[in-house]
Rosetta silent file (secondary structure, phi, psi, omega in degrees, C-alpha in Angstrom):
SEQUENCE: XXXXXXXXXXXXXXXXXXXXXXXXXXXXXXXXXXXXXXXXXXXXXXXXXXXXXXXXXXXXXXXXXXXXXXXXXXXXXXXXXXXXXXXXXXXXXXXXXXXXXXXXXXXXXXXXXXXXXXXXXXXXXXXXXXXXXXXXXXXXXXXXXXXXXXXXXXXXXXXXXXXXXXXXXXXXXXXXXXXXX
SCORE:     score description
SCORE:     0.000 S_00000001
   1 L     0.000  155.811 -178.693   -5.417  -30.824   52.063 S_00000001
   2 L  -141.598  115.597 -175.232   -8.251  -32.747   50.540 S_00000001
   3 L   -43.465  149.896  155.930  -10.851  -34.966   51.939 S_00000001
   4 L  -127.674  176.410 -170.507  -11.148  -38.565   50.334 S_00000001
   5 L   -77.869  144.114 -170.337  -14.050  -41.156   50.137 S_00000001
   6 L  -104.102  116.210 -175.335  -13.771  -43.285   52.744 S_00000001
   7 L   -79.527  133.764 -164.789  -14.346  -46.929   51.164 S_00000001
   8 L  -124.398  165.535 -138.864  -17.202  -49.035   53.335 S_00000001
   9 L  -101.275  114.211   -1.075  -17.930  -52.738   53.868 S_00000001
  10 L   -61.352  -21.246  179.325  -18.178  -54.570   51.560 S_00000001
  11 L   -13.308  157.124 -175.679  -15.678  -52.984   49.193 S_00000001
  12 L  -118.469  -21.260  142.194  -13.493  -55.604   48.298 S_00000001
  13 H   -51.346  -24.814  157.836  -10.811  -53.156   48.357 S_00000001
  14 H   -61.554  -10.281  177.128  -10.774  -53.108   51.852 S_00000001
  15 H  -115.743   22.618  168.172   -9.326  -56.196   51.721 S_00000001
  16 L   -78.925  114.781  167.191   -5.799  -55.399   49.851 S_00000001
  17 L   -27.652  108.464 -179.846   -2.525  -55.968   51.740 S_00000001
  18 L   -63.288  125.611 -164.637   -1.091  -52.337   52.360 S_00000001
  19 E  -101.761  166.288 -167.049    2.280  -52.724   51.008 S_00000001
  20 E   -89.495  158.549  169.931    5.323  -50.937   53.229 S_00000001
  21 L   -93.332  159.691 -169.876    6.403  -47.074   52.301 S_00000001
  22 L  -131.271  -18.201 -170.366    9.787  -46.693   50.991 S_00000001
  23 L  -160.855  113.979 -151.407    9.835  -43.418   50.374 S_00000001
  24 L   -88.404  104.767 -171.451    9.620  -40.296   53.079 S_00000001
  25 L  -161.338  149.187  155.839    8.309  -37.286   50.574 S_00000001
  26 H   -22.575  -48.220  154.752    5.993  -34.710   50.172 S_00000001
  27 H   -45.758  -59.944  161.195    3.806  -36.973   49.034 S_00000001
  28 H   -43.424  -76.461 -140.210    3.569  -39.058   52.229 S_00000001
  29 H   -83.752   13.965  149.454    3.074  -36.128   53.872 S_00000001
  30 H   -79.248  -13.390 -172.070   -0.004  -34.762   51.678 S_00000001
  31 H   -83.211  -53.410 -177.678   -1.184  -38.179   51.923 S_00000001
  32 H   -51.509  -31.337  162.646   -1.058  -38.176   55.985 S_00000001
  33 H   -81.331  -13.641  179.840   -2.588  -34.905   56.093 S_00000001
  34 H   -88.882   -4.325  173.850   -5.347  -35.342   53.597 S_00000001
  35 H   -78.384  -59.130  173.018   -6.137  -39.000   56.021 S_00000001
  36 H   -18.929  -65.236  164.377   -6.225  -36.547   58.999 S_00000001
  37 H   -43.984  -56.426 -175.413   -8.735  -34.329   57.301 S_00000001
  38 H   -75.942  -17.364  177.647  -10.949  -37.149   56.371 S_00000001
  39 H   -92.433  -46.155 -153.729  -10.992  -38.899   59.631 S_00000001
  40 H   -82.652   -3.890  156.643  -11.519  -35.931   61.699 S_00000001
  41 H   -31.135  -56.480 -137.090  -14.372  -35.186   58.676 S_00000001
  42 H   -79.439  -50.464   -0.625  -15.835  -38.355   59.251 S_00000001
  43 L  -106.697  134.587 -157.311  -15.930  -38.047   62.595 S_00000001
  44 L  -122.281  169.878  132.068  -13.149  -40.534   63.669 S_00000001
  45 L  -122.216   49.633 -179.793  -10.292  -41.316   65.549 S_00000001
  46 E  -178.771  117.808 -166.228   -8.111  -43.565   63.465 S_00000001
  47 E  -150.903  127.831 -178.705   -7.984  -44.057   59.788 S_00000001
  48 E  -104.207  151.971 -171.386   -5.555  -46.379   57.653 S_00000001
  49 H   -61.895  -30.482  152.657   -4.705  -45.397   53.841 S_00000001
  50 H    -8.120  -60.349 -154.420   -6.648  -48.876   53.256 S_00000001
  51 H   -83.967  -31.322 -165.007   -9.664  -47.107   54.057 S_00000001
  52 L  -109.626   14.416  163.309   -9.321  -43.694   51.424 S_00000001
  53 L   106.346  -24.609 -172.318   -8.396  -46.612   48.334 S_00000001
  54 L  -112.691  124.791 -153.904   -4.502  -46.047   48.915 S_00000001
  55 L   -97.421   65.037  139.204   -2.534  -49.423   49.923 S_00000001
  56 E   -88.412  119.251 -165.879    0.248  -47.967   51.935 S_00000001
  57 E   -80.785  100.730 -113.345    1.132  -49.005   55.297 S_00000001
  58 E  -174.873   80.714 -178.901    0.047  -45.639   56.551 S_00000001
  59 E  -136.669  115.521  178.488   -2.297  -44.786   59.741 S_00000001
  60 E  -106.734  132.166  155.370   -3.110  -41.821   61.580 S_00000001
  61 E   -98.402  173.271  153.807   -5.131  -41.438   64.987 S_00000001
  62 L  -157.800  110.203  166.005   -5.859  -38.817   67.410 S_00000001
  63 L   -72.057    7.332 -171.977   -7.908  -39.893   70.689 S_00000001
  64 L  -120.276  141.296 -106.769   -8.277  -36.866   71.975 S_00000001
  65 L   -87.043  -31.277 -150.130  -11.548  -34.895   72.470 S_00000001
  66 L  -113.378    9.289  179.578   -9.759  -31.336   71.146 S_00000001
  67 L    41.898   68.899 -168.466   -7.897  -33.004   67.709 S_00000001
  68 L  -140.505   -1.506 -137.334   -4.876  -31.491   69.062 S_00000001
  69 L  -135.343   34.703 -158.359   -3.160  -34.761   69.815 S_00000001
  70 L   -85.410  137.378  177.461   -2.313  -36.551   65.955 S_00000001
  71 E  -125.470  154.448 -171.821    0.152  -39.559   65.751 S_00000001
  72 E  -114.962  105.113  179.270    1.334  -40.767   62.416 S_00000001
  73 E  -118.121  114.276 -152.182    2.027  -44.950   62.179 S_00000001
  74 E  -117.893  111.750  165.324    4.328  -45.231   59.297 S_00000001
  75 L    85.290   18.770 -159.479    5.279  -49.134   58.666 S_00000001
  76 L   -79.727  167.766  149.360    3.970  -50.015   61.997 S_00000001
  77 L  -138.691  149.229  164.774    4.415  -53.752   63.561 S_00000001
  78 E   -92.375  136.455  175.560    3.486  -54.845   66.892 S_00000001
  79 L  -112.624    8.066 -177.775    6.131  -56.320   68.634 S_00000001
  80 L  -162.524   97.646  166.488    4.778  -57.271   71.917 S_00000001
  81 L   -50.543  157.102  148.780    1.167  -58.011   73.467 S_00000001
  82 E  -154.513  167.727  173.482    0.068  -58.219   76.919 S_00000001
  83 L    67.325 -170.768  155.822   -3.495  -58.836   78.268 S_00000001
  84 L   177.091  146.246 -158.454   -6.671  -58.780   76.912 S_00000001
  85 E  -132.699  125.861  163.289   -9.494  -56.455   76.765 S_00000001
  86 E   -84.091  108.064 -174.637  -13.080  -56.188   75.250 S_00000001
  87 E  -124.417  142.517  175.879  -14.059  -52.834   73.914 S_00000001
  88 E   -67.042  133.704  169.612  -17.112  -52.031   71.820 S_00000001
  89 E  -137.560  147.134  179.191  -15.411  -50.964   68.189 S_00000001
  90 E  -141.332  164.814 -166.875  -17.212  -49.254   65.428 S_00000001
  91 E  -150.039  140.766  171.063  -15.259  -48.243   61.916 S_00000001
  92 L   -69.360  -13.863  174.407  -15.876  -45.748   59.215 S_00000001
  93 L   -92.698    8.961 -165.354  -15.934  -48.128   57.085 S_00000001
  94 E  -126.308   85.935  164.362  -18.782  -50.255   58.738 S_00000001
  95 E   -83.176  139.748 -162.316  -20.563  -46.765   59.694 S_00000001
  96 E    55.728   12.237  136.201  -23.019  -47.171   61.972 S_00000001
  97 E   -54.926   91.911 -155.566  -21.932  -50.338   63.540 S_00000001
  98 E  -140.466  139.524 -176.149  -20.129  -50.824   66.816 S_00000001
  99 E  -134.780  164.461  169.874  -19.779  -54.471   68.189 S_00000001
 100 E   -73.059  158.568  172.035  -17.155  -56.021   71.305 S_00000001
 101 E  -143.741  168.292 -151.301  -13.911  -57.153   69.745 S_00000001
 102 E  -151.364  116.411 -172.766  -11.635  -58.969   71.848 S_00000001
 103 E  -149.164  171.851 -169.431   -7.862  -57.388   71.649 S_00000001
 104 L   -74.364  140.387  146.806   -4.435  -57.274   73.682 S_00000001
 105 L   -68.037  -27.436  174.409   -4.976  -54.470   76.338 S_00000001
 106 E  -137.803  147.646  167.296   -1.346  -53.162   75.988 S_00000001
 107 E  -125.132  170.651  149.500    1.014  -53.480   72.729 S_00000001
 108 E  -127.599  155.194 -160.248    4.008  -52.040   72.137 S_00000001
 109 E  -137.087   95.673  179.418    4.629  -50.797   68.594 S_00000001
 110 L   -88.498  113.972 -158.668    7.863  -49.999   66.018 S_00000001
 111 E  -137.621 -177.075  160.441    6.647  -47.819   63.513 S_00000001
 112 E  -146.108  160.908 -167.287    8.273  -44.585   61.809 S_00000001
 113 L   -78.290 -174.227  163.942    7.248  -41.263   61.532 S_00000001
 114 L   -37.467  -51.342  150.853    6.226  -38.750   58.629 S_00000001
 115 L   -65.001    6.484  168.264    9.733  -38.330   58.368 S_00000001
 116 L    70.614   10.168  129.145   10.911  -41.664   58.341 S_00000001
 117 L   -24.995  105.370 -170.105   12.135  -41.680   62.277 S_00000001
 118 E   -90.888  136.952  171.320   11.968  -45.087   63.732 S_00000001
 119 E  -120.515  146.156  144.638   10.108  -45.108   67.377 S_00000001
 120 L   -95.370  142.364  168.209    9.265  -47.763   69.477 S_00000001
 121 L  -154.450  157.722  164.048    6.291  -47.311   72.272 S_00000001
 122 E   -97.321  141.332  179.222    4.062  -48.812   74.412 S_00000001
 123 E  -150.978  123.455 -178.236    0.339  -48.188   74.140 S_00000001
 124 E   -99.419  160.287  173.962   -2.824  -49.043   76.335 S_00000001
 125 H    65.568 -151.766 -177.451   -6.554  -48.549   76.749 S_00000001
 126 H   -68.920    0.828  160.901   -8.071  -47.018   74.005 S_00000001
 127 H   -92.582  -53.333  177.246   -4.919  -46.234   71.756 S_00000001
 128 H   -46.584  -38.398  162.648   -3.955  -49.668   72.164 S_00000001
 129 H   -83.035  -20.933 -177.773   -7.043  -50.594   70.687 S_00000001
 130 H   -63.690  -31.968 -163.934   -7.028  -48.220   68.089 S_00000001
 131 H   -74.224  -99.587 -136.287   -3.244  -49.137   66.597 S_00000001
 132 H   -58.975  -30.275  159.650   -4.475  -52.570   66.521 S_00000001
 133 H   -61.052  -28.629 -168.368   -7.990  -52.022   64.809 S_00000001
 134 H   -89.010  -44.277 -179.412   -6.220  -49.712   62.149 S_00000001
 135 H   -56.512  -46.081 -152.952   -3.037  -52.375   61.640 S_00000001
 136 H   -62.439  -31.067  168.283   -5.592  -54.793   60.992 S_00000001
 137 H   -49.191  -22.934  176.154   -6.540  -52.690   57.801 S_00000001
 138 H  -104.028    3.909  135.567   -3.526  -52.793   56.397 S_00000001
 139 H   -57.536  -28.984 -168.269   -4.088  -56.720   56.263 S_00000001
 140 L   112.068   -1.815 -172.949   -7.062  -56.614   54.874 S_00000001
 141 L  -114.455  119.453  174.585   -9.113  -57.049   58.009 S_00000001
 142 L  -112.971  133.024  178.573  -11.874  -55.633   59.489 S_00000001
 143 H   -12.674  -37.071  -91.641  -13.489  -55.415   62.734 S_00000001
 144 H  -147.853  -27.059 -176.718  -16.696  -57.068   61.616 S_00000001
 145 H   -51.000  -50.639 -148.661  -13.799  -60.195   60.756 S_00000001
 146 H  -106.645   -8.268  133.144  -13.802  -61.139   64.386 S_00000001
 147 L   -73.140  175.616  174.398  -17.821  -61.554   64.521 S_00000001
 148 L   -93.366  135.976 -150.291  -19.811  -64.174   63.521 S_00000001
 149 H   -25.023  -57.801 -163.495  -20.618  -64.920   59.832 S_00000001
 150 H   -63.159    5.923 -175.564  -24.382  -64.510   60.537 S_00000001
 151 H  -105.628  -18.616  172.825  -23.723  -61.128   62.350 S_00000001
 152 H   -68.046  -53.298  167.985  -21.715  -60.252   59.247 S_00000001
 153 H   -40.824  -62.755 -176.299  -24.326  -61.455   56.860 S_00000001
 154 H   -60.124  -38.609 -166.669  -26.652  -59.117   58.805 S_00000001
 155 H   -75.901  -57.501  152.243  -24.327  -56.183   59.120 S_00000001
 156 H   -35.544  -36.995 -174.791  -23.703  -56.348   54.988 S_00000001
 157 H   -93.787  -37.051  171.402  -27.131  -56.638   54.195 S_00000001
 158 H   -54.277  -52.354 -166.900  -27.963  -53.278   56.992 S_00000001
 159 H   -82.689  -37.976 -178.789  -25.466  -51.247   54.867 S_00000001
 160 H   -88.867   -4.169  161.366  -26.499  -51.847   51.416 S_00000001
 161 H   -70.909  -40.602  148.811  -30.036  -51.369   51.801 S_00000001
 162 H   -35.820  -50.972 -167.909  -28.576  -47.970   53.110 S_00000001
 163 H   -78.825  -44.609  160.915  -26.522  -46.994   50.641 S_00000001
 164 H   -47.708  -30.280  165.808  -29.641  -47.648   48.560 S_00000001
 165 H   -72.866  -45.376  157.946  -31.366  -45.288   50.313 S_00000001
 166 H   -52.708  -58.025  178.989  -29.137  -42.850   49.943 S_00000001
 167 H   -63.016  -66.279 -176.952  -28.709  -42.861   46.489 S_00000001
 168 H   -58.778   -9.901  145.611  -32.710  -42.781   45.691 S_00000001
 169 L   -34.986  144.897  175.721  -33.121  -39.591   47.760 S_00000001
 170 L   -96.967  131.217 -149.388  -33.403  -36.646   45.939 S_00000001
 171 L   -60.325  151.899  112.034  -30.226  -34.604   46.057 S_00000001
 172 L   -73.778  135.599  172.461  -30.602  -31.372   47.804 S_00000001
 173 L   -49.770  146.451  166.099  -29.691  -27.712   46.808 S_00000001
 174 H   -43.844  -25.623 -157.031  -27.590  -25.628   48.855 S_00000001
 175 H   -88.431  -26.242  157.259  -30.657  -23.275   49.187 S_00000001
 176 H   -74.954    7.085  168.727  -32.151  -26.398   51.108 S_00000001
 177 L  -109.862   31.486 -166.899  -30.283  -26.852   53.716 S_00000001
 178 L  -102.270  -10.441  172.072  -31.334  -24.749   56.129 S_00000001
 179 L  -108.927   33.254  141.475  -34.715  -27.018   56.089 S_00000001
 180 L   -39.691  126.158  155.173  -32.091  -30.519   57.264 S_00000001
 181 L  -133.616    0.000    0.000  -33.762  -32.301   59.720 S_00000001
């Protein structure tokens, strides 16, 4: 398994249509385990191949506190809403952001597995929000979509004076990280 770079907001890659898999291989399933790695890396619970640069319709979560719990959304579509619910969402690729979004409370979802097993299920609460924050990636759509420009503006402007910050730090040695603060 291998981590990958998680691409963040603004990338413009974040905004390529995830095209459907076609083909259930070894491949898929180094790609689903090296997303796995990197989300539970990061630390996440939901990460679409969007997100590591590769435009597959491709998404893994795991909600649950012990990473014991991983589902695989191969191909997914929603076929059915109900409700609606407002939950604070935050994204690795918008790191350090978390804003309300406004989403279906229950979906149900026809996806296929690693193996290329078609499932249908219903899913609520905070999985419910998750499939649909993660689908929306493989649109091209990000949480941050569903605020308002000027909070967008703001949020864009937050992150690259970070990532500027980051980069003019001076790297540290391994021998230097026992003085992290």
């Amino acid at each position: 398994m291998a981590l990958k770079t998680i691409l963040e907001y603004p990338d413009p890659r974040l905004r390529t249509r995830a095209q459907p898999v076609t083909r259930f291989d070894a491949e898929l399933g180094r790609l689903s385990d090296d997303m796995f790695e990197t989300m539970y890396s990061a630390p996440g619970i939901g990460l679409a191949a969007t997100q590591v640069d590769v435009h597959k319709q491709v998404i893994v979560i795991d909600i649950s506190s012990e990473r014991n719990e991983p589902l695989v959304f191969i191909n997914p579509e929603i076929v059915a809403r109900e409700g609606e619910a407002s939950t604070e969402e935050g994204c690795l690729s918008v790191p350090g952001i978390f804003d309300q979004v406004k989403r279906a409370a229950k979906v149900r979802v026809r996806a296929r597995d690693r193996q290329g097993e078609a499932f249908e299920r219903d899913y609520d609460d905070i999985l419910a929000v998750c499939i649909q924050h993660e689908m929306d990636h493989l649109d091209g759509k990000l949480f941050v979509d569903y605020l308002s420009a000027l909070k967008r503006e703001r949020i864009r402007k937050k992150l690259d004076k970070e990532r500027k910050e980051r980069a003019s730090r001076p790297r540290r040695s391994a021998g230097d990280a026992h003085r992290a603060y």
